[in-house]
Coordinates of C-alpha atoms in Angstrom, one line a residue:
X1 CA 0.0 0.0 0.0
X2 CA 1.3 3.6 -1.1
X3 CA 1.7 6.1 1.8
X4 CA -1.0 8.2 1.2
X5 CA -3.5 5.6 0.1
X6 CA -6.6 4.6 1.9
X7 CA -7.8 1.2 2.8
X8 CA -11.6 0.7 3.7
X9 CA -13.3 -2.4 5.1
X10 CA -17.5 -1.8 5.1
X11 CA -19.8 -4.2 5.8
X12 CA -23.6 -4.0 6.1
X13 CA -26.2 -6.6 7.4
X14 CA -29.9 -6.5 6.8
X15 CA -33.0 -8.6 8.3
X16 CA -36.3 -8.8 8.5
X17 CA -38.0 -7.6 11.3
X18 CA -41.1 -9.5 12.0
X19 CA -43.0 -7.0 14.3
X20 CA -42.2 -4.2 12.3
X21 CA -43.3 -5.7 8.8
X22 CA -40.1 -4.1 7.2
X23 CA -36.0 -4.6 6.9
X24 CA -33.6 -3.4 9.7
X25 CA -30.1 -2.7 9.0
X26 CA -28.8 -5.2 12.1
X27 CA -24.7 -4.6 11.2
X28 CA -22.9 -1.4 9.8
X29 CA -19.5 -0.7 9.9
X30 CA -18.2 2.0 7.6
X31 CA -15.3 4.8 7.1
X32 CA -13.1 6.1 4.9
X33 CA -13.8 5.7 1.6
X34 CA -17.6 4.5 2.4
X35 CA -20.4 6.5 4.0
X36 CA -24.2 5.7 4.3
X37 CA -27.0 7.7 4.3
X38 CA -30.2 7.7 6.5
X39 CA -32.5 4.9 5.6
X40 CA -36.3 5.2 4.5
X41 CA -38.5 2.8 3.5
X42 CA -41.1 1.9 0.5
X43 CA -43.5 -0.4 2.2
X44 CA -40.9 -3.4 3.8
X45 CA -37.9 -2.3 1.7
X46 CA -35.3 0.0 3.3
X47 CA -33.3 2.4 0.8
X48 CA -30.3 3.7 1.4
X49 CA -27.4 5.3 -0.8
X50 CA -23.6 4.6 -0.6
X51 CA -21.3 7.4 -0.9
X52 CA -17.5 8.3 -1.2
X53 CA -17.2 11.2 0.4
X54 CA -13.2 11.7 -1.2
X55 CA -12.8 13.0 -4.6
X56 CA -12.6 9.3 -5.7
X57 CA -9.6 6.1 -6.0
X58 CA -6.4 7.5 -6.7
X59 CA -3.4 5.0 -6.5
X60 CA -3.2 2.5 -4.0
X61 CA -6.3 3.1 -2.5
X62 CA -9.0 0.0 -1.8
X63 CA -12.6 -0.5 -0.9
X64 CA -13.6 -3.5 0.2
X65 CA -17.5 -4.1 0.8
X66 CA -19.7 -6.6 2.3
X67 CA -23.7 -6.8 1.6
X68 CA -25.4 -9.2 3.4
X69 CA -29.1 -10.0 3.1
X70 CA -30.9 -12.1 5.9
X71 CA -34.0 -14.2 4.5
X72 CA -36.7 -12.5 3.3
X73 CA -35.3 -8.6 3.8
X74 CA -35.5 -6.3 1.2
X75 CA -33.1 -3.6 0.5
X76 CA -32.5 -1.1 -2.5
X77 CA -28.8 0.8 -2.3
X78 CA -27.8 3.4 -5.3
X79 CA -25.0 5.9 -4.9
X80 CA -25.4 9.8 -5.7
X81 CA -22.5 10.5 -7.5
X82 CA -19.6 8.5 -10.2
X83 CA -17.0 6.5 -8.7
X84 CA -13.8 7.8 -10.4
X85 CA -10.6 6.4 -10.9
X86 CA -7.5 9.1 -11.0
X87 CA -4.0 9.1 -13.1
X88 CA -1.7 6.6 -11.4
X89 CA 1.5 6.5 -12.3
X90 CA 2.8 3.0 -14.1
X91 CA 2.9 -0.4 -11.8
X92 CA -0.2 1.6 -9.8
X93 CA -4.2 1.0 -8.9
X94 CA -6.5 1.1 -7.2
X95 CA -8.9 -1.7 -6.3
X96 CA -13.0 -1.8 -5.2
X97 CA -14.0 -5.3 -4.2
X98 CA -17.6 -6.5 -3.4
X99 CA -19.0 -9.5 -1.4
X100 CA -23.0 -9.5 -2.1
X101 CA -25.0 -12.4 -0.1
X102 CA -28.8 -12.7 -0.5
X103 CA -30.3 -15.2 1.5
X104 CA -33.9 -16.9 0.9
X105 CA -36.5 -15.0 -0.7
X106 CA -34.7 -12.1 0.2
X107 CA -34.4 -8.9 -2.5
X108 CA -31.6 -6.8 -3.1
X109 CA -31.7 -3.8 -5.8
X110 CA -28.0 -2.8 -6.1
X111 CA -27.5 0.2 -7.8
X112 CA -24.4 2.6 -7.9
X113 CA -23.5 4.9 -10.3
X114 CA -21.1 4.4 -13.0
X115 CA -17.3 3.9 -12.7
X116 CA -15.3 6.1 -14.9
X117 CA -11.5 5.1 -15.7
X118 CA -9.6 8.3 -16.1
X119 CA -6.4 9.2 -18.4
X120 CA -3.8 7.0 -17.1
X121 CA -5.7 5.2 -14.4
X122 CA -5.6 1.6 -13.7
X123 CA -8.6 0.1 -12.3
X124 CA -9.3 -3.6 -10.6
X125 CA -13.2 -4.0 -9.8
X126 CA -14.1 -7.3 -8.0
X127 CA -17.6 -8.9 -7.4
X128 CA -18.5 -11.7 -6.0
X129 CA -22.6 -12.4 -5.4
X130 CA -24.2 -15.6 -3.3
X131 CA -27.7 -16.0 -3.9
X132 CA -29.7 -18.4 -1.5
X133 CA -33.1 -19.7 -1.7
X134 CA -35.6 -18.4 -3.5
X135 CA -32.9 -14.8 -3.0
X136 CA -32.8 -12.3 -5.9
X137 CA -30.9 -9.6 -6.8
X138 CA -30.9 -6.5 -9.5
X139 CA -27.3 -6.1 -9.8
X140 CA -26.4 -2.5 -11.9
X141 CA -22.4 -2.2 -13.0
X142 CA -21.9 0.4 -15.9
X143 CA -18.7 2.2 -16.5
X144 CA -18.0 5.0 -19.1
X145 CA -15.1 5.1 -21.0
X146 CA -13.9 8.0 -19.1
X147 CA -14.0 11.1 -19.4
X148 CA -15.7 12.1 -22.9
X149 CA -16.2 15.7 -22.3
X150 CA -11.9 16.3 -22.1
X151 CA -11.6 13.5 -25.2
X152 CA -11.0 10.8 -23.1
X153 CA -12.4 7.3 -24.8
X154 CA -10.5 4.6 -23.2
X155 CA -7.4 6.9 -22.5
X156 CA -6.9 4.5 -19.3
X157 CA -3.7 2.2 -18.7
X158 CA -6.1 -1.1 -17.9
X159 CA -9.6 -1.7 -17.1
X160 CA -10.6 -5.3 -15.4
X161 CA -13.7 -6.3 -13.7
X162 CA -14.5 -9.6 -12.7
X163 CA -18.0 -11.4 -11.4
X164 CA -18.3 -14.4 -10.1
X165 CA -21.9 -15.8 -9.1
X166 CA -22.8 -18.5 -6.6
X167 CA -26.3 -19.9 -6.7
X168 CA -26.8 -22.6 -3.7
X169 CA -23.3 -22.4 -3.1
X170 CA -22.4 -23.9 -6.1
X171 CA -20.1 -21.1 -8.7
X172 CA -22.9 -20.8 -12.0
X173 CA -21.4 -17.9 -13.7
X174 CA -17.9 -16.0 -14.4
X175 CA -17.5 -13.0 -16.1
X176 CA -14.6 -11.4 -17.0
X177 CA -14.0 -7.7 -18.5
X178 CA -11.1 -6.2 -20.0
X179 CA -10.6 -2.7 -20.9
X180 CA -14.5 -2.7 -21.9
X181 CA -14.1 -5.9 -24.1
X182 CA -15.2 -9.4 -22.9
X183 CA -12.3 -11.3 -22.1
X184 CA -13.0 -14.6 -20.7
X185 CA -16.9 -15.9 -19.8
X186 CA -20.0 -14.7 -21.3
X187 CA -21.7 -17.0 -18.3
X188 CA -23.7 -14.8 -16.7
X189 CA -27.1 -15.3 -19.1
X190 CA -27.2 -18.8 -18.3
X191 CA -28.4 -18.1 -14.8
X192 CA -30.1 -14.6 -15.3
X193 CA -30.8 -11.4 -17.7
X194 CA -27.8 -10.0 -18.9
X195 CA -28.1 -6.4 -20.5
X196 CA -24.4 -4.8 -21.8
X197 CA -24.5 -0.9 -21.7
X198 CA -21.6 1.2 -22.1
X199 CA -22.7 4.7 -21.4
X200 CA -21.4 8.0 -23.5
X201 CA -23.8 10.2 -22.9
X202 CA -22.9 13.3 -20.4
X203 CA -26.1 15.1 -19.3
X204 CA -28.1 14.3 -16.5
X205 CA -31.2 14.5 -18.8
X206 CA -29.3 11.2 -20.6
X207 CA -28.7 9.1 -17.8
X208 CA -32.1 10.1 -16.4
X209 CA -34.0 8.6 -19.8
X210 CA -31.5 5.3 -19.6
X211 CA -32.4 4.9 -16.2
X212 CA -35.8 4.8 -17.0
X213 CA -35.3 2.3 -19.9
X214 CA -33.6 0.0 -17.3
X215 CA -36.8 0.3 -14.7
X216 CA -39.3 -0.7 -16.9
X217 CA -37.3 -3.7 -17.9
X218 CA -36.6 -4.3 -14.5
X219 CA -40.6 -4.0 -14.0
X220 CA -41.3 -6.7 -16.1
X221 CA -38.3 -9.1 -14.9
X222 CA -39.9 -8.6 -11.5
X223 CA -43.3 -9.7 -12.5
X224 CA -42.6 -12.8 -14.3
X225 CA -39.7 -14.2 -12.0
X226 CA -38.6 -15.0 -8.4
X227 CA -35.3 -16.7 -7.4
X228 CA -32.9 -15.2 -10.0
X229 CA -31.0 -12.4 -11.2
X230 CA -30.8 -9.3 -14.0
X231 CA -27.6 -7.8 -14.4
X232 CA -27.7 -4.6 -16.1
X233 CA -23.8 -4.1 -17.2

């Protein structure tokens, strides 16, 4: 680890509170690089948003985040701003790693905004997701390819991003993505919806009318199944 990089550790835990009819977050312990806002709740689900409150990842720095769901709670997370990824010099990145467990019949909407690569900037994104049960998850991961305004299309030194998925304990899918090209898997449709977006658009209005795209889809998904998973990526 570089001198002046930061290492967070966040974790969050979420059941389902019987008396109350609606999710309780049981575990949270954040810093650094991770802050949480005050919960509310639509009906039983509890919505929260995730937030770096730094200027974003320079070099060396690394998040390393824990979701858990407890049967049957229901949670939404989105994030109110880009995660960005600064020049490093060569030999330098920064890493963001995610552990997501669902448990039975439990619903998790994950959905942070995109991750932009900057000029020079090496970037090493890690998921892992365990569905249990009848568990399901909308998992969001969209990155730009930088930043287009200033010219920059893919102007970064390296871009990886790995999934893996675990249904019943057993690994169903691995995907692997380099510098915005599939590398290695393609596995992720035989257990879910898989839906590829690489975003150039700039404006709020723009992201604002793709979002909207992406919620009716996930409208319908939600109607017609339980026990599975869209990924919008």
């Amino acid at each position: 680890m570089l001198a002046n990089s930061i290492h967070s550790e966040a974790r969050l835990r979420f059941s389902w509170g019987e008396a109350e009819a609606k999710t309780k977050l049981i575990e949270r312990s954040l810093g650094g690089l991770c802050h949480l806002s005050k919960g509310y709740w639509d009906g039983g689900m509890v919505m929260l948003q995730l937030v770096n409150p730094t200027a974003g990842m320079f070099a060396g720095d690394s998040l390393e985040l824990s979701i858990e769901l407890d049967a049957r709670a229901q949670v939404a997370i989105t994030s109110p701003s880009a995660t960005r990824f600064h020049t490093m010099k060569d030999a330098e990145s920064a890493c963001l790693s995610q552990s997501i467990t669902i448990g039975d019949k439990a619903f998790l909407e994950y959905w942070p905004e995109m991750v932009i690569p900057q000029r020079g900037s090496s970037t090493v994104q890690e998921t892992v997701l365990q569905i249990h049960g009848g568990g399901s998850v909308l998992f969001f991961d969209a990155v730009a390819p930088g930043r287009v305004a200033h010219n920059e299309v893919n102007a970064y030194r390296s871009y990886l991003n790995s999934i893996d998925v675990y249904v019943g304990g057993a690994l169903k899918a691995r995907e692997r993505l380099k510098n915005l090209s599939v590398a290695v898997g393609g596995s992720l449709s035989r257990i879910g919806t898989r839906v590829t977006w690489q975003h150039y658009g700039s404006t709020q209005r723009t992201q604002h009318l793709q979002k909207q795209r992406f919620q009716g889809l996930f409208q319908l998904w939600r109607k017609s199944t339980e026990g599975s998973v869209l990924f919008l990526i």
